[in-house]
Tab-separated table of C-alpha atoms in Angstrom:
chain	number	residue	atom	x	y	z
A	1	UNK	CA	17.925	6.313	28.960
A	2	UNK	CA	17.558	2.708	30.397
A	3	UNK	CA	18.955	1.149	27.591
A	4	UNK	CA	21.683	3.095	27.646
A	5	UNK	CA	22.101	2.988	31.023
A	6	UNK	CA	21.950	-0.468	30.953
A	7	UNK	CA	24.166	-0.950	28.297
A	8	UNK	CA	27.094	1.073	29.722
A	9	UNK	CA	26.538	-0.833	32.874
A	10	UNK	CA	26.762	-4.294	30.912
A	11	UNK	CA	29.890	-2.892	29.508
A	12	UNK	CA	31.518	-2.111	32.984
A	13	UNK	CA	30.837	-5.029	34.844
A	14	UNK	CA	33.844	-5.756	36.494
A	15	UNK	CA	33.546	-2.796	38.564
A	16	UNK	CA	30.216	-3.247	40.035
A	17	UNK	CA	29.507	-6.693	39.945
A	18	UNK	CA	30.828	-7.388	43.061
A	19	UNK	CA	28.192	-4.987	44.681
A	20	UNK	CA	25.588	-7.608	45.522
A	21	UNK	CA	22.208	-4.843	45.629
A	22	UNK	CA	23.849	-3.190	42.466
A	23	UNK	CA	23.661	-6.254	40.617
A	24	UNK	CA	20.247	-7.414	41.939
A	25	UNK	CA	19.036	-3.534	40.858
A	26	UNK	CA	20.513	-4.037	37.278
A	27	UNK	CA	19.179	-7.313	37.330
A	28	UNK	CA	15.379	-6.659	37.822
A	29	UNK	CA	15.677	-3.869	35.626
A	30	UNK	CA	17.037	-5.716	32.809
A	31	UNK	CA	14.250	-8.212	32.984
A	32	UNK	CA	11.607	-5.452	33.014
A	33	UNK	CA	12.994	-3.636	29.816
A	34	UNK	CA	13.231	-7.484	28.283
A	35	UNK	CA	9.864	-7.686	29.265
A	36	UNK	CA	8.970	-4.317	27.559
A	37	UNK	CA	10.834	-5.805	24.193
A	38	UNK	CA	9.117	-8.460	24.016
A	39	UNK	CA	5.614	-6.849	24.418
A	40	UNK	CA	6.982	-4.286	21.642
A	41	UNK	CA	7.892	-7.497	19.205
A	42	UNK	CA	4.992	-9.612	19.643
A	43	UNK	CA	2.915	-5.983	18.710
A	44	UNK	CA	5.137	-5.180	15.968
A	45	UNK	CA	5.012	-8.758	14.659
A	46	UNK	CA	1.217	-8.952	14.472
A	47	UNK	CA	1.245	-5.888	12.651
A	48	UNK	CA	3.706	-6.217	10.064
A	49	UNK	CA	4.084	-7.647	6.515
A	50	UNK	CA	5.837	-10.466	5.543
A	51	UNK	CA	9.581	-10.197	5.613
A	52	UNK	CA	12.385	-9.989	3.264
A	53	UNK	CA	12.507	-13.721	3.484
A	54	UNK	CA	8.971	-14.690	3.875
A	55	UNK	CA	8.354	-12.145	0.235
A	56	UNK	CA	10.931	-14.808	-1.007
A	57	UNK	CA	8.958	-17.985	-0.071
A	58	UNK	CA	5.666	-16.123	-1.730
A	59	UNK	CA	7.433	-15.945	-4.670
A	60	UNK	CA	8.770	-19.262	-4.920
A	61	UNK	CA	5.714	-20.614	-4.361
A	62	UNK	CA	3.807	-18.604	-7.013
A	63	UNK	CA	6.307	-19.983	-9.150
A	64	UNK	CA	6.028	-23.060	-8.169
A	65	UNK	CA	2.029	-23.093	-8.267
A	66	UNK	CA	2.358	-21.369	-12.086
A	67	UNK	CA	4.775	-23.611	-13.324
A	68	UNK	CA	2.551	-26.868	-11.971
A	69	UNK	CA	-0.723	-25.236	-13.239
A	70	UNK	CA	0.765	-24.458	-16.788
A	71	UNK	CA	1.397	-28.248	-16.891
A	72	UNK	CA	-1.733	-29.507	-15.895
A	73	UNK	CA	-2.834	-26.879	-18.804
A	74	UNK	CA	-0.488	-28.342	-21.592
A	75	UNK	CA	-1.905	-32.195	-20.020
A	76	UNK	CA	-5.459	-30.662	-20.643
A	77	UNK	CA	-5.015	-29.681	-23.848
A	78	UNK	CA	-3.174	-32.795	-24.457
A	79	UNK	CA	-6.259	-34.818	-23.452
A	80	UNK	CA	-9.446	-32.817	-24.693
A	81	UNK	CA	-10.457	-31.690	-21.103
A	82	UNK	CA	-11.441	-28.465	-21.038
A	83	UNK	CA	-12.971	-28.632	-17.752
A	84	UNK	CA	-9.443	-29.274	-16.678
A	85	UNK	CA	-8.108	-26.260	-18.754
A	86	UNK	CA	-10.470	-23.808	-17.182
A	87	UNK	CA	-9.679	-24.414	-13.526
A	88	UNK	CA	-5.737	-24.287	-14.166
A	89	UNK	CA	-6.268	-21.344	-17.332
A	90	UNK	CA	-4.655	-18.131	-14.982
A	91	UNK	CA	-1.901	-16.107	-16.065
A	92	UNK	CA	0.921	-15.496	-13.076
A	93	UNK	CA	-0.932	-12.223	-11.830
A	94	UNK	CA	-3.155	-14.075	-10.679
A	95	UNK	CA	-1.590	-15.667	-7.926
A	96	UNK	CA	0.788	-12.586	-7.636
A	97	UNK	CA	-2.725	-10.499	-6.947
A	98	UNK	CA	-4.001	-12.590	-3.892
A	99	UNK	CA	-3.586	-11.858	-0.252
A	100	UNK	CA	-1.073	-14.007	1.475
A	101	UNK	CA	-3.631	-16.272	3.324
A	102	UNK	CA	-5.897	-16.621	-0.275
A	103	UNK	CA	-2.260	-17.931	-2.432
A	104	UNK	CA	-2.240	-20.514	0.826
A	105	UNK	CA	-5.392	-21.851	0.285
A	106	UNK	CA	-5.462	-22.014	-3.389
A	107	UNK	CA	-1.852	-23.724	-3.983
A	108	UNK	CA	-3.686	-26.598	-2.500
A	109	UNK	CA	-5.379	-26.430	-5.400
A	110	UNK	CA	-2.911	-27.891	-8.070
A	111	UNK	CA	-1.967	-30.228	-5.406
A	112	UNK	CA	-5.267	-32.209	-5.538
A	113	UNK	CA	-5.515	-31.870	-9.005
A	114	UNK	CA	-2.126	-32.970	-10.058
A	115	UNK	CA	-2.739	-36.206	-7.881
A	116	UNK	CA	-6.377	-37.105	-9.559
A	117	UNK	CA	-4.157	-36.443	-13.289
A	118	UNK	CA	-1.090	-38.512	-11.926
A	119	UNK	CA	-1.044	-41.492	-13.708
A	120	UNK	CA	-1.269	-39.131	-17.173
A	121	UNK	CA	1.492	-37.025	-15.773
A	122	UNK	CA	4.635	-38.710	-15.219
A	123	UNK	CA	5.828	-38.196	-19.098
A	124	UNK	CA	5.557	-34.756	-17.716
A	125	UNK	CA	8.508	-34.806	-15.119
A	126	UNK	CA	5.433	-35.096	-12.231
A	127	UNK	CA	5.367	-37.250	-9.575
A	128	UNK	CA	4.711	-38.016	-6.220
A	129	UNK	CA	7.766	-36.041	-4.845
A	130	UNK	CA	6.544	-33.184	-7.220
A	131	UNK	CA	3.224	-33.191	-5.082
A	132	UNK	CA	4.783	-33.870	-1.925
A	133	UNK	CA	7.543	-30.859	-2.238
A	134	UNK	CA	4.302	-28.281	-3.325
A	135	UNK	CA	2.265	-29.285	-0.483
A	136	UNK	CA	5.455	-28.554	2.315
A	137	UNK	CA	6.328	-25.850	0.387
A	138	UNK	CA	2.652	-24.068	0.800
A	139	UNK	CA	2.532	-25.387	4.540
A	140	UNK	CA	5.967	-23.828	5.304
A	141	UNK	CA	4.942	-20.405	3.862
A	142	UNK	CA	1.916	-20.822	5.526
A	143	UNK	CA	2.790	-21.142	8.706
A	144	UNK	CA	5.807	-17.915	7.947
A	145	UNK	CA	2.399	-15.613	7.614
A	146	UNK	CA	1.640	-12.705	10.551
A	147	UNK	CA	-0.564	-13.335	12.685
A	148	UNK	CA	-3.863	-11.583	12.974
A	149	UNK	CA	-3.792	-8.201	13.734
A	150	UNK	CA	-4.442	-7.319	17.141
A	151	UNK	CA	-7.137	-4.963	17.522
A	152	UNK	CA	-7.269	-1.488	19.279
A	153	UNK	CA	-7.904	-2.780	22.468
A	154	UNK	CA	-5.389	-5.164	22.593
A	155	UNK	CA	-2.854	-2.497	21.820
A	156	UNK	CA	-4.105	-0.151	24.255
A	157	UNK	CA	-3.878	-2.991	26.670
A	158	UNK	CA	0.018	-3.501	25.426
A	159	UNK	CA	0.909	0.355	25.891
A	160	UNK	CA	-0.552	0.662	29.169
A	161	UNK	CA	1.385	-2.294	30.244
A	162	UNK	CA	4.626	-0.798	29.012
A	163	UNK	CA	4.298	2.191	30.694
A	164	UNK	CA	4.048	0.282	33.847
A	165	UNK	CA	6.911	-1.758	33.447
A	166	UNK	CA	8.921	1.532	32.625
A	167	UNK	CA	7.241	3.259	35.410
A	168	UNK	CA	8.949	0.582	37.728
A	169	UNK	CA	11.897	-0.051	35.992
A	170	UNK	CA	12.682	4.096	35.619
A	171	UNK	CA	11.651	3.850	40.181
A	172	UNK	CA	14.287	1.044	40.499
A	173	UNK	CA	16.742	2.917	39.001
A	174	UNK	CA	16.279	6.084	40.658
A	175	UNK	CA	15.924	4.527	43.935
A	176	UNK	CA	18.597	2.345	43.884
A	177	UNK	CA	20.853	1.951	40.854
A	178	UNK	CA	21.628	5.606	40.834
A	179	UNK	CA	21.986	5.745	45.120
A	180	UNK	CA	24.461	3.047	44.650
A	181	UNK	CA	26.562	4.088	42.037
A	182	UNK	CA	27.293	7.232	44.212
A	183	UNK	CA	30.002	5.077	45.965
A	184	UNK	CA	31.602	5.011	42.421
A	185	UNK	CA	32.058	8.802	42.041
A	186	UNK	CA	35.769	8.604	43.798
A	187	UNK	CA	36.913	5.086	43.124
A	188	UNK	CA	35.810	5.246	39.493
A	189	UNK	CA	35.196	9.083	38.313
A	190	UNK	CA	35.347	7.790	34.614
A	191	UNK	CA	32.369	5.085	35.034
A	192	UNK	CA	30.960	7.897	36.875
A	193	UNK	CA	30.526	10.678	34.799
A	194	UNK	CA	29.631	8.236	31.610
A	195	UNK	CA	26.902	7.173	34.169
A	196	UNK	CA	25.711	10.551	34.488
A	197	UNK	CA	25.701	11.291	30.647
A	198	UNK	CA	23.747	7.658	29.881
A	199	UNK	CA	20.780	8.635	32.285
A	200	UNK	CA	20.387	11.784	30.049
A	201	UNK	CA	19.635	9.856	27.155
A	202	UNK	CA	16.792	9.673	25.486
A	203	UNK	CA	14.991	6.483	24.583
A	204	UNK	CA	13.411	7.069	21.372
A	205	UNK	CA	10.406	5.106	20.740
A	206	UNK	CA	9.647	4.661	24.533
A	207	UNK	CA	6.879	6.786	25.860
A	208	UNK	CA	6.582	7.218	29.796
A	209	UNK	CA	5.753	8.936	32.587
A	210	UNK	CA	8.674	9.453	35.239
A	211	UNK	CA	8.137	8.471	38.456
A	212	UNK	CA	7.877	11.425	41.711
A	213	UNK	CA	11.618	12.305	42.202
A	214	UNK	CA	13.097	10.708	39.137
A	215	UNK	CA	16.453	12.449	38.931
A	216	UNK	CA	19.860	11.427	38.318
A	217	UNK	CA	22.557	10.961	40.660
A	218	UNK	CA	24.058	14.720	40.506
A	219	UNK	CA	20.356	16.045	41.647
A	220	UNK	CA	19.475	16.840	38.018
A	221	UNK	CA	16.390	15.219	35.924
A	222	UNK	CA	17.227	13.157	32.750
A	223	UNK	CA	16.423	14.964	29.674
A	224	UNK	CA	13.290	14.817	27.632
């Protein structure tokens, strides 16, 4: 309901703009519901995978790791070093198997060995650049992971805070978006009515409690 109501306000501007306590009442309740989003993301973004794009830089740099490993492999086997050979012998599953924060730590991995094996290497397209370009790579993808998840408490900590900026966003509106917008209901019966209808809409996804006296501007309460 307070997104919508919001939004239809946002879209009817010119009309009530000019209303100086409107404004300031659609004002502080736009900052609480940003303040509710961004509460929501920063739960939501400790808690999720890796995106679309961040699967894409995992996989580019399990190529990239493979494809350096499997020449420091073919240099091994090249040079008689089987010491070499073992810590670079993995097949791509390997890397594909790890947890994000494990392929982070061990792409380093090629990285230090493809610099002690330089001077053997160039014949094999790898240089300096080549080392340089793995390491960024790894720290870019790195830095792409989530964050730790937050724990119970934290969240409970989160939803209890959302329900009290609701609580006071839901107060402001009843108290004085929808007392002002009464002056509307002969001037602007339109903007009106679609006022009405957006403070019947449900939220979905937003859990609260209304506050004492929380109905709309015709006397009725906003649906559930």
């Amino acid at each position: 309901m307070l997104k919508a109501t919001l939004s239809l306000m946002e879209q009817n501007r010119p009309t009530w703009q000019a209303t100086i306590p409107l404004t300031n009442a659609v004002g502080q309740t736009g900052e609480l519901l940003g303040e509710i989003e961004s509460i929501k993301e920063t739960v939501s973004q400790n808690n999720s995978g890796l995106t679309i794009d961040k699967e894409n830089q995992k996989e580019a740099l399990i190529d990239t790791v493979f494809g350096l490993s499997s020449t420091l492999f073919a240099y091994a086997s090249q040079e008689n070093d089987p010491v070499l050979k073992q810590k670079v012998d993995y097949p791509i599953s390997h890397f594909q198997n790890m947890r994000n924060n494990e392929l982070a730590t061990n792409a380093r991995s090629p990285a230090s060995l493809l610099t002690k094996k330089l001077a053997g290497l160039e014949s094999y397209g790898v240089t300096t650049t080549t080392i340089d370009a793995l390491r960024e790579q790894t720290g870019i993808y790195e830095t792409s992971l989530p964050n730790v998840r937050v724990t119970v408490a934290e969240r409970k900590v989160a939803n209890e805070k959302i329900k009290e900026l609701t609580k006071a966003a839901l107060k402001i509106t009843a108290e004085q978006t929808d007392r002002l917008m009464v002056m509307f209901k002969q001037s602007h019966p339109d903007f009106y009515s679609a006022y009405l209808n957006a403070r019947k809409i449900i939220d979905y996804g937003t859990r609260y409690e209304k506050p004492e006296e929380n109905n709309t501007p015709d006397g009725s309460a906003p649906e559930e």
